[in-house]
CSV table of C-alpha atoms (C1' of nucleotides) in Angstrom, one decimal:
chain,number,residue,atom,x,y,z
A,30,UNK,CA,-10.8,10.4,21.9
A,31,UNK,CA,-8.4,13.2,21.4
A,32,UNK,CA,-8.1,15.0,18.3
A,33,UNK,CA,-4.8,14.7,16.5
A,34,UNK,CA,-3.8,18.0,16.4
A,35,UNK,CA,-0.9,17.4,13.3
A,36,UNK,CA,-3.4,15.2,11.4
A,37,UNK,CA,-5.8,18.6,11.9
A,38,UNK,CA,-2.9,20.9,10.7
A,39,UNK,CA,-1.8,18.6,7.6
A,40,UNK,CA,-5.4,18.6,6.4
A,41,UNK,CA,-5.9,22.4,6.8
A,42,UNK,CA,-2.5,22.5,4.8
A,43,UNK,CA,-4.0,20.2,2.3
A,44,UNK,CA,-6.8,21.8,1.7
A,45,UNK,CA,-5.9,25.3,2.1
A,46,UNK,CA,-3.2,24.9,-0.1
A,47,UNK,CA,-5.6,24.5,-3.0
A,48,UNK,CA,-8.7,26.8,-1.8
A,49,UNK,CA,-6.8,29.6,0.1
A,50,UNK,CA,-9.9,30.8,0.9
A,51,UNK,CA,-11.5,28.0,2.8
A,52,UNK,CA,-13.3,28.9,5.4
A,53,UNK,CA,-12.7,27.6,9.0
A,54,UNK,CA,-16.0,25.5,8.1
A,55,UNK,CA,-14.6,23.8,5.4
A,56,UNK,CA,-11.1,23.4,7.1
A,57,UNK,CA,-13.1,21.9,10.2
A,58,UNK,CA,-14.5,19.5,7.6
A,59,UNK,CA,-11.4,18.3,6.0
A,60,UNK,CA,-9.7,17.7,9.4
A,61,UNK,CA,-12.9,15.5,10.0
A,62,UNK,CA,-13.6,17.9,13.1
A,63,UNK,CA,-16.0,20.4,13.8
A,64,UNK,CA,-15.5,24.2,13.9
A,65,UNK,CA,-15.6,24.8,17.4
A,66,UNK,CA,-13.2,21.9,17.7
A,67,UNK,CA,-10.7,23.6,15.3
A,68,UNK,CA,-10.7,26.5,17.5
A,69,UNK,CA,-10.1,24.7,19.9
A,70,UNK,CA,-6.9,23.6,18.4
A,71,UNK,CA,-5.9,26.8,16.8
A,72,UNK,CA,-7.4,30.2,18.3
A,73,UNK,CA,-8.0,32.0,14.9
A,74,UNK,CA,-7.3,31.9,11.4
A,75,UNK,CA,-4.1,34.0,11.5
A,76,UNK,CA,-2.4,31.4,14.6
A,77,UNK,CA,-3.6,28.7,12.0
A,78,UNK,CA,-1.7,30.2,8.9
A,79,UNK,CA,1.0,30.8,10.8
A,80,UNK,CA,1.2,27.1,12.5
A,81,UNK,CA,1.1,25.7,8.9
A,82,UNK,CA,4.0,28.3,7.7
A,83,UNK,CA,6.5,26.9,10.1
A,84,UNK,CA,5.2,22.8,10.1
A,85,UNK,CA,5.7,23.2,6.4
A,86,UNK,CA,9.1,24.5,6.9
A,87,UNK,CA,10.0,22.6,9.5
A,88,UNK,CA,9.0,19.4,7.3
A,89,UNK,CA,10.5,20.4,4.4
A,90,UNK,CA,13.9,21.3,5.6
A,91,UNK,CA,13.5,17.9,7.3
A,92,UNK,CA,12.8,15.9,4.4
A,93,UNK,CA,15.3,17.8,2.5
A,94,UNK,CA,18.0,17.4,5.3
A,95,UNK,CA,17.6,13.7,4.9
A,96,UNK,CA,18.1,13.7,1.1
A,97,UNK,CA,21.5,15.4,1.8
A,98,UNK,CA,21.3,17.4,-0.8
A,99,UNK,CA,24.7,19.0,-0.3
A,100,UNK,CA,26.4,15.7,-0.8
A,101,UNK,CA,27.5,13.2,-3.5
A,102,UNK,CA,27.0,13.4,-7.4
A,103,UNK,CA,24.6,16.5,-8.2
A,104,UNK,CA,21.8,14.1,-10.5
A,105,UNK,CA,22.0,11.5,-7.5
A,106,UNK,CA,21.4,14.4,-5.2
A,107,UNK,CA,18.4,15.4,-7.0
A,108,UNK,CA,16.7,12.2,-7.3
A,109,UNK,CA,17.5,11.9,-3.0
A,110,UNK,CA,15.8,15.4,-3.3
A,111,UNK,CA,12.5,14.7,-5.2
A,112,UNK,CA,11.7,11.8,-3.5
A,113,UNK,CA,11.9,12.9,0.0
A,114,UNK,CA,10.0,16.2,-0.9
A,115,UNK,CA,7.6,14.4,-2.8
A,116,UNK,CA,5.3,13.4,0.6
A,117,UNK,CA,5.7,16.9,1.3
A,118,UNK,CA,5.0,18.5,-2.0
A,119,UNK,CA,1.7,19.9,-0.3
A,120,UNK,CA,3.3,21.4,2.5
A,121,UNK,CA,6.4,22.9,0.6
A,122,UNK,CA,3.6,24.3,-1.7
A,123,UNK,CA,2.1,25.6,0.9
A,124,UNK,CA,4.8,27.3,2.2
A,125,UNK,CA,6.2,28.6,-1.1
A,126,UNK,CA,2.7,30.5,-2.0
A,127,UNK,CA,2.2,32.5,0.8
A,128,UNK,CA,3.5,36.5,0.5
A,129,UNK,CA,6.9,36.9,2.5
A,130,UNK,CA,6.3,40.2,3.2
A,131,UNK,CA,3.3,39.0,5.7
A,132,UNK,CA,5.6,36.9,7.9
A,133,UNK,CA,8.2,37.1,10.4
A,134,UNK,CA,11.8,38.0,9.8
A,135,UNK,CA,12.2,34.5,11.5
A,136,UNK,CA,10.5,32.1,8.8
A,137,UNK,CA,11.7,34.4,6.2
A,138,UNK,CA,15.3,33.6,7.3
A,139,UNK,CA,14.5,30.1,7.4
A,140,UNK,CA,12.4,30.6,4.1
A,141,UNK,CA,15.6,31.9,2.1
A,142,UNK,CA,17.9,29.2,3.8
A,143,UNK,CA,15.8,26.6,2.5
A,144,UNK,CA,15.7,28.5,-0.9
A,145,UNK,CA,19.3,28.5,-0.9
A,146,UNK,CA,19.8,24.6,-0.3
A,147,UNK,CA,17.8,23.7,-3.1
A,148,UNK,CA,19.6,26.2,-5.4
A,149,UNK,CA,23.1,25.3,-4.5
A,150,UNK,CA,22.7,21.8,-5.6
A,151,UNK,CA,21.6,22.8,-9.0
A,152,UNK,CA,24.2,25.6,-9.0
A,153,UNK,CA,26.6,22.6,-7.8
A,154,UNK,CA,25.3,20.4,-10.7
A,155,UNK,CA,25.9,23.4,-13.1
A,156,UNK,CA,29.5,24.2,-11.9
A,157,UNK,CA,30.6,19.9,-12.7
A,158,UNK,CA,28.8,20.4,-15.5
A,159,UNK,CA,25.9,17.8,-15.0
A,160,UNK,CA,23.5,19.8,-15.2
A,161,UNK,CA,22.7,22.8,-17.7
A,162,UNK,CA,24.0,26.1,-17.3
A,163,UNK,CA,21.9,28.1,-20.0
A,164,UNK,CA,19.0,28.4,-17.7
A,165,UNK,CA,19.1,30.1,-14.3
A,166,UNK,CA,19.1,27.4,-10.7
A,167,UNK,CA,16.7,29.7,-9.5
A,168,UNK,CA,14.3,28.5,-12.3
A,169,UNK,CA,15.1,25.0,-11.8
A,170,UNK,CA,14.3,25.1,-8.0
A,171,UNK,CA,10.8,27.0,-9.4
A,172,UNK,CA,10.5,23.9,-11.7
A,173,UNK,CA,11.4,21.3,-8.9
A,174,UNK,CA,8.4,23.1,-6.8
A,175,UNK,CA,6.2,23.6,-9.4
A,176,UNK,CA,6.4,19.6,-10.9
A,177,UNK,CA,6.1,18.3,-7.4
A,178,UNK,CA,2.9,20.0,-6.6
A,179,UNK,CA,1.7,19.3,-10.1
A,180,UNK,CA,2.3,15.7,-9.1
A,181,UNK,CA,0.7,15.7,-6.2
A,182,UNK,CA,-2.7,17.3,-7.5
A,183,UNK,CA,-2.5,14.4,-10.4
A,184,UNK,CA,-2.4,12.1,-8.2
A,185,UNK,CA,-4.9,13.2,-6.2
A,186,UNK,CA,-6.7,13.9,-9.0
A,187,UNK,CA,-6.2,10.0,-10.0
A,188,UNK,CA,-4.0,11.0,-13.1
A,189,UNK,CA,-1.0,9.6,-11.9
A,190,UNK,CA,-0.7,6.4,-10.0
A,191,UNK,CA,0.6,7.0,-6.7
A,192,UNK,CA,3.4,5.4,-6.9
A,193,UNK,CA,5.0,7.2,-10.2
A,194,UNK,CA,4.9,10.5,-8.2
A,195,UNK,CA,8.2,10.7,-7.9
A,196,UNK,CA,9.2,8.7,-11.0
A,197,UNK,CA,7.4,11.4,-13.1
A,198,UNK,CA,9.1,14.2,-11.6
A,199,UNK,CA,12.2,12.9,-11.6
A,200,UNK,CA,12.0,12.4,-15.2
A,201,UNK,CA,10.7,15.2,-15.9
A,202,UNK,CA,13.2,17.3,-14.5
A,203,UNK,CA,16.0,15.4,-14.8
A,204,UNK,CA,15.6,15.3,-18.6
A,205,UNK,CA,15.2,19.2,-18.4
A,206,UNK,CA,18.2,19.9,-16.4
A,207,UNK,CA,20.9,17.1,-17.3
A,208,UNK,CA,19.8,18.3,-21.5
A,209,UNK,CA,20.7,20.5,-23.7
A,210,UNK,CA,17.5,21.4,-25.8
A,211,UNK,CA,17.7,19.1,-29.1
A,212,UNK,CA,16.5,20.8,-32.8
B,2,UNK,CA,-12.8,58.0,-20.8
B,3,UNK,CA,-14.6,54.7,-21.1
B,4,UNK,CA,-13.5,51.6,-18.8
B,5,UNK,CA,-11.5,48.8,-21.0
B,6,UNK,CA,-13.2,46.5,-20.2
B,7,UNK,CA,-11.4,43.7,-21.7
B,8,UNK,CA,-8.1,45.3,-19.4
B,9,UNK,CA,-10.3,44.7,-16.5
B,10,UNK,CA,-10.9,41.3,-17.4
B,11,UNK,CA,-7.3,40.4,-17.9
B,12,UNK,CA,-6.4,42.1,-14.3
B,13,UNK,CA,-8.7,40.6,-12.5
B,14,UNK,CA,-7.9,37.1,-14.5
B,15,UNK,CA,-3.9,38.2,-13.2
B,16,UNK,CA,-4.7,38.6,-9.7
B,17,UNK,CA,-7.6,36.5,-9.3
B,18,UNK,CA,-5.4,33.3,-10.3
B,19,UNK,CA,-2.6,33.8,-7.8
B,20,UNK,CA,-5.1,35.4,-5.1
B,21,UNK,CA,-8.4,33.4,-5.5
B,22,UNK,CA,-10.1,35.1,-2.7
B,23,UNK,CA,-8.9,38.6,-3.7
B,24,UNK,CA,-11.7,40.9,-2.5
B,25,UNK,CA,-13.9,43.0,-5.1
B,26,UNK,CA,-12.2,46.1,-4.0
B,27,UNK,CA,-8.9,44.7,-4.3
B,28,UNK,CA,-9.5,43.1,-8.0
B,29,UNK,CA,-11.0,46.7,-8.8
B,30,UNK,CA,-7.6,48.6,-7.7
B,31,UNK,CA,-5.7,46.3,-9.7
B,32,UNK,CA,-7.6,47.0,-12.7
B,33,UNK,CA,-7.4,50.3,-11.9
B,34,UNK,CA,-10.9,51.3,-11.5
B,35,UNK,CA,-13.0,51.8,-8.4
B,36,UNK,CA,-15.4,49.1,-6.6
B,37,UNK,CA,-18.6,51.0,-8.3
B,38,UNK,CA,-17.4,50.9,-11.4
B,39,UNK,CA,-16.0,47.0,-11.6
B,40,UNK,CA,-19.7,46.5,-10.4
B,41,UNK,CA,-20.9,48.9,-13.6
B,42,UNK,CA,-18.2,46.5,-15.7
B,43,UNK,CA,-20.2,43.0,-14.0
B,44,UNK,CA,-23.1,42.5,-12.2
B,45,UNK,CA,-21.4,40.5,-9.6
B,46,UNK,CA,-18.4,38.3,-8.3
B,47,UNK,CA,-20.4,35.2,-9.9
B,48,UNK,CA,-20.9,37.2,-13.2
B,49,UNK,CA,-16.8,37.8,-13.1
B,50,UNK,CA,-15.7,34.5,-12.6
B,51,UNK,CA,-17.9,33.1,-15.3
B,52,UNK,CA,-16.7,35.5,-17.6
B,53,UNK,CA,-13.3,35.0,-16.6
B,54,UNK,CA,-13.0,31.4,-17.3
B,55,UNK,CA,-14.7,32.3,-21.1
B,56,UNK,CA,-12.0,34.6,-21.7
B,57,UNK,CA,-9.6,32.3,-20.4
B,58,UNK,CA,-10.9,29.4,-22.5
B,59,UNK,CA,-11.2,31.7,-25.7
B,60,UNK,CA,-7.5,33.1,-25.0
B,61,UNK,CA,-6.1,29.7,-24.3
B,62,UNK,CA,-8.0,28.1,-27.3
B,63,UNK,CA,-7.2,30.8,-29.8
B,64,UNK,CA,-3.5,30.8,-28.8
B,65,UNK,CA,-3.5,27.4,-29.5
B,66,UNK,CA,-4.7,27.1,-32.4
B,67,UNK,CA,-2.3,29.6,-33.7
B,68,UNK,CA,0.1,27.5,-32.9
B,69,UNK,CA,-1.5,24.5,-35.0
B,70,UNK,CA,-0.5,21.4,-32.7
B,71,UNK,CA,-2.2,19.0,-34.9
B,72,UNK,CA,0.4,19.8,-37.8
B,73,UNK,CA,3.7,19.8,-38.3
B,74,UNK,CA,7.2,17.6,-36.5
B,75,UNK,CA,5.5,16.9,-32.4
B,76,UNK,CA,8.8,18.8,-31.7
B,77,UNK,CA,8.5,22.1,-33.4
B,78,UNK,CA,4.4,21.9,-32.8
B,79,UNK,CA,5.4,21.9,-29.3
B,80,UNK,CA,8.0,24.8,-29.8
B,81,UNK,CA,5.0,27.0,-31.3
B,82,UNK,CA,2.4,25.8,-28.5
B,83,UNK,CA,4.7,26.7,-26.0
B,84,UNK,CA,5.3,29.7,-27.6
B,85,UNK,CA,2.2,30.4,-28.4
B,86,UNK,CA,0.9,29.6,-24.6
B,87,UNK,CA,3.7,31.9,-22.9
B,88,UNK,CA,1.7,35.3,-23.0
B,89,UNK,CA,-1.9,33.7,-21.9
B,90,UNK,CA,-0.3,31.8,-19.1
B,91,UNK,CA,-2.2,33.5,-16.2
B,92,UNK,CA,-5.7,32.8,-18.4
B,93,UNK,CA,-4.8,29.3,-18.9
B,94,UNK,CA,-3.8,29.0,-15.2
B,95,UNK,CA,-7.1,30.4,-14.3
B,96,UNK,CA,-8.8,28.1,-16.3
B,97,UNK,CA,-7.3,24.7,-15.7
B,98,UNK,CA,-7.6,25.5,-11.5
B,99,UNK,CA,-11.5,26.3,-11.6
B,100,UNK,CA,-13.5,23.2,-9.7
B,101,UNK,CA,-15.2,21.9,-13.0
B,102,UNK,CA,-18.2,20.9,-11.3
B,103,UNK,CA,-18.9,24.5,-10.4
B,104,UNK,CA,-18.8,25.5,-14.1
B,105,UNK,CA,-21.2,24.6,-17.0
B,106,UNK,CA,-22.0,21.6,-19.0
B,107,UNK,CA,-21.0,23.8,-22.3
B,108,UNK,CA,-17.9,24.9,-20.6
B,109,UNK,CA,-16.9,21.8,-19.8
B,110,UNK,CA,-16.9,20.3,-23.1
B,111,UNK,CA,-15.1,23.5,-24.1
B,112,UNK,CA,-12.1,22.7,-21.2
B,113,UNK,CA,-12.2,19.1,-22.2
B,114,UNK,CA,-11.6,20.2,-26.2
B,115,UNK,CA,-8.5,22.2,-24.9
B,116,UNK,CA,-7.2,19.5,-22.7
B,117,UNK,CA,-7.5,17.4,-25.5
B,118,UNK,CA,-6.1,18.9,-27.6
B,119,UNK,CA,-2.6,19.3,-25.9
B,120,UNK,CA,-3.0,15.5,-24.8
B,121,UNK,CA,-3.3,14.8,-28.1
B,122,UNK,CA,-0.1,16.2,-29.6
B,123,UNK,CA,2.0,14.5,-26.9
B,124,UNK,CA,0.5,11.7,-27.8
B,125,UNK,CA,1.3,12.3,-31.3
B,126,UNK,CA,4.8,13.0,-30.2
B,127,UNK,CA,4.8,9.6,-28.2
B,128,UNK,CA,3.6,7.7,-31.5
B,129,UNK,CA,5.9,8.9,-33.5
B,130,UNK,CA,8.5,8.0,-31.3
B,131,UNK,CA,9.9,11.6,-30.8
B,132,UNK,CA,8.3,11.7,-27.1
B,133,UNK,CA,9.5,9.3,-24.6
B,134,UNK,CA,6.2,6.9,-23.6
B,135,UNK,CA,7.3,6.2,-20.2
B,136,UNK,CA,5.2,9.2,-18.6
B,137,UNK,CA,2.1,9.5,-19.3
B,138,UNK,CA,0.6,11.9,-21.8
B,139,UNK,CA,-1.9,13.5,-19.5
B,140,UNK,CA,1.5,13.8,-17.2
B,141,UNK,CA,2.8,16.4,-19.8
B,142,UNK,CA,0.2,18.7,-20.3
B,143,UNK,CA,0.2,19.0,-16.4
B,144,UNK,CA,4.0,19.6,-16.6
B,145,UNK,CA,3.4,22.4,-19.5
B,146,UNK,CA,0.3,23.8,-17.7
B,147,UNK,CA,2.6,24.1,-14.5
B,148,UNK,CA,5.8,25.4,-16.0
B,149,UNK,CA,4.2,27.8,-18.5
B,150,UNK,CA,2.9,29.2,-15.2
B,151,UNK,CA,5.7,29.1,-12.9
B,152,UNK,CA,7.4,30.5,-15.8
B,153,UNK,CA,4.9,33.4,-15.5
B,154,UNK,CA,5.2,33.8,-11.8
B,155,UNK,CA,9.3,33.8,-12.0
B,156,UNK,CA,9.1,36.6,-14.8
B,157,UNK,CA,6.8,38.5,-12.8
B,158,UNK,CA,8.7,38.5,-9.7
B,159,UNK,CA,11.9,39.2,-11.4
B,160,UNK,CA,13.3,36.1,-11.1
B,161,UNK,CA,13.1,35.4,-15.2
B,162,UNK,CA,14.1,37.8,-17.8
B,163,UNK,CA,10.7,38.1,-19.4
B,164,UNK,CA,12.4,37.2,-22.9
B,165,UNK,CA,13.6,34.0,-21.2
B,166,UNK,CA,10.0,32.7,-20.4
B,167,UNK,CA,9.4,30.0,-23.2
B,168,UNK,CA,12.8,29.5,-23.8
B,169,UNK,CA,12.5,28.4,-20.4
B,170,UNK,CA,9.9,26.2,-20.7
B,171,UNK,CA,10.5,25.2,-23.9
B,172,UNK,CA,14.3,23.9,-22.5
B,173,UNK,CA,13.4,22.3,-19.5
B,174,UNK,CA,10.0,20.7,-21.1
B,175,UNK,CA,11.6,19.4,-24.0
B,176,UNK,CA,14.7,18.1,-22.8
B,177,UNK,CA,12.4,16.3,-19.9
B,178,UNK,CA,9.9,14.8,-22.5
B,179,UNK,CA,12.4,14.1,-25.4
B,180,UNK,CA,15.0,12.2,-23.4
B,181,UNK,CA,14.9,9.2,-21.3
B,182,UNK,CA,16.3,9.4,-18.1
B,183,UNK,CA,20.2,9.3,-17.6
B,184,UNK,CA,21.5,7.0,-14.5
C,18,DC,C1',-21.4,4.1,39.6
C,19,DA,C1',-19.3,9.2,39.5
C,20,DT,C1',-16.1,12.0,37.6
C,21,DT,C1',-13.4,14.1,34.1
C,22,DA,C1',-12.1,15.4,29.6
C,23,DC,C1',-13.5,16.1,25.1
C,24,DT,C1',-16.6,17.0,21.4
C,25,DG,C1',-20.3,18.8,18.3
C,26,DA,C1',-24.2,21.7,17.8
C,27,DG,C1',-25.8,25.9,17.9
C,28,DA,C1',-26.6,30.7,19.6
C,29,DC,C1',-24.7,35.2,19.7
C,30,DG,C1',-22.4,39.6,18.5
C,31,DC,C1',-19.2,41.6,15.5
C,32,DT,C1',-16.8,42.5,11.2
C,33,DG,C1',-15.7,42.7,6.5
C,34,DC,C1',-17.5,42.2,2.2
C,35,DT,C1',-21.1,42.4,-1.1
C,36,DG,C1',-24.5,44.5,-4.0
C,37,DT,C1',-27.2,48.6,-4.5
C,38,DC,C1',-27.8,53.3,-4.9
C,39,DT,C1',-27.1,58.5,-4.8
C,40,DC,C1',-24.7,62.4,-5.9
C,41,DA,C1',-21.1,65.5,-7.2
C,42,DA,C1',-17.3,66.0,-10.3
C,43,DC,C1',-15.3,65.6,-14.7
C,44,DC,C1',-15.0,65.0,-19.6
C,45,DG,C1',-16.4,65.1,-24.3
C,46,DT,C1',-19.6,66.8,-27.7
C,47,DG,C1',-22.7,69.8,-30.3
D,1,DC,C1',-22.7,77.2,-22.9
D,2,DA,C1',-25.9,73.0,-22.0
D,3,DC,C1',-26.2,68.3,-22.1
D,4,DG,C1',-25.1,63.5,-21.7
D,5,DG,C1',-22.2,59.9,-20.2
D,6,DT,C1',-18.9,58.2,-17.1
D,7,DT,C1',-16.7,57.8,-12.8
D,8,DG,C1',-15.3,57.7,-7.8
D,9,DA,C1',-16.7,58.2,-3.2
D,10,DG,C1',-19.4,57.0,0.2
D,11,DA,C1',-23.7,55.5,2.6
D,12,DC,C1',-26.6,51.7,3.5
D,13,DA,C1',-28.7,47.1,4.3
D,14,DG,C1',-27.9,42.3,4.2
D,15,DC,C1',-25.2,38.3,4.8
D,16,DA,C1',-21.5,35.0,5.5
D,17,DG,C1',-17.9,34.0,8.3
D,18,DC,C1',-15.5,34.7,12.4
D,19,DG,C1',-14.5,34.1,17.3
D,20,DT,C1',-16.7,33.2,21.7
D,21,DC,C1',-19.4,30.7,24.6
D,22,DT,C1',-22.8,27.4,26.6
D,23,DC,C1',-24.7,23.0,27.1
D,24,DA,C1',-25.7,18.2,26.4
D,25,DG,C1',-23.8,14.0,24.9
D,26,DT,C1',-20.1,10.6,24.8
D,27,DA,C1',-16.1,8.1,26.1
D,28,DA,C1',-12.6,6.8,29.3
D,29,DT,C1',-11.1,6.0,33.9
D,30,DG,C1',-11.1,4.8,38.8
DNA sequence: CATTACTGAGACGCTGCTGTCTCAACCGTG
DNA sequence: CACGGTTGAGACAGCAGCGTCTCAGTAATG
């Protein structure tokens, strides 16, 4: 028996992305290994925060690559968007809380590109005019990442069916963006 | 020159909710005092987590009921919670992510109350047909308790004019919870 | 069967943080 | 001025968590 060393890694993300104080003990725990195990797999706490920086980028710029958010009709880009981030909400989370100035030049370039993808499409979506321009795209990115993490911890939490993850951001959002506010 | 304590409170609410594992020194430079004296303001870190989530429950509770959700259009009683919620985001924040079962029995019923209470008006909203009923009601005050934060965040970074911050919340909110989606 | 690789448990030394305490400095008041 | 109250700095002991390491147990393979 080997240990899974990405199942270990999403669990630490999973986990630490909701108690960023874990201990390696409680880290060990979630991953279903012990502590001495976990350093075998990562040799401190830094290498381990640093590991789940760049597999939450790496995944998210995946999942985002494969939505294509740069093509087609904005609100169809969006939806593309939310549901391929949604599996990931934990790791984008992840890698949207931590304080730039404590890593690399490196991720934060690849940090800011990502950043930069999601706000051109609503930027895009503003300049056709399907979506809103009275609020900034750097707040409707914030939104996007906030409502997908919200989503994730309700379902976790059992308050939203699995399955209307992505439904519930989607129409959440999509309401808020494609709508002028009504009096 | 007598410590505020009620400023030390609300710092160490600020930091504490976007730095959970913030050190005792560290919560007692952003309050502005030394570590001796935070211990003079509470006994321990125990003492100032309990007492945070009072003050957070009181703030939140207090703020809401200035805003009377139980009266009024579900539109406009949203308007005023949201307004209402803006400046005790980081309290509300601090409350809602606390592990219930490490608080108290009477807390708990106080946090339930509160949760209630917002439930209940989008339910209200829902029943009178001004909300939409596909999401759930529990969904929304998720989505409020997440934007009215993110909302906070963005303003502190810069990234929000801090006169924007319930607008946006209020616009995106709204327009997602008023409107079915568009295909 | 023997061998290898992997794992968990636990011991150990070190470090940072915690709570406690003392003392000097400062401020306000009578 | 003397006094009382408050504060920050810093010392100290204790402890939890960390990283390191050993060893016995387990599983897989030839």
């Amino acid at each position: 028996m080997v240990t899974d060393r990405d199942q270990v890694l999403r669990a630490a993300a999973s986990l630490l992305v909701r108690n960023h104080g874990a201990s390696m003990t409680e880290v060990a725990e979630a991953a279903g290994i012990s502590r001495a195990t976990l350093h075998r797999v990562v040799p401190n706490r830094d290498a381990l925060l640093d590991q789940l920086l760049w597999l939450g980028l790496g995944e998210t710029v995946a999942a985002l690559t494969t939505a294509e958010p740069e093509t087609g009709e904005p609100l169809a880009a969006l939806h593309r968007v939310i549901l391929a981030l949604t599996p990931v909400a934990e790791l984008f989370r992840f890698v949207t809380t931590q304080p730039l100035d404590e890593t690399t030049p490196e991720f934060q370039v690849g940090y800011h590109a990502l950043d930069e993808r999601l706000t051109a499409l609503f930027r895009r979506g503003q300049a056709s005019g399907a979506f809103r321009s009275d609020l900034p795209a750097t707040w409707m990115v914030d939104a996007l990442a906030s409502l997908l993490f919200a989503a994730a911890l309700a379902a976790r939490a059992g308050r939203l069916p699995g399955n209307d993850n992505p439904r519930a951001v989607i129409d959440l959002l999509v309401g808020g963006v494609t709508r002028g506010e009504t009096e």
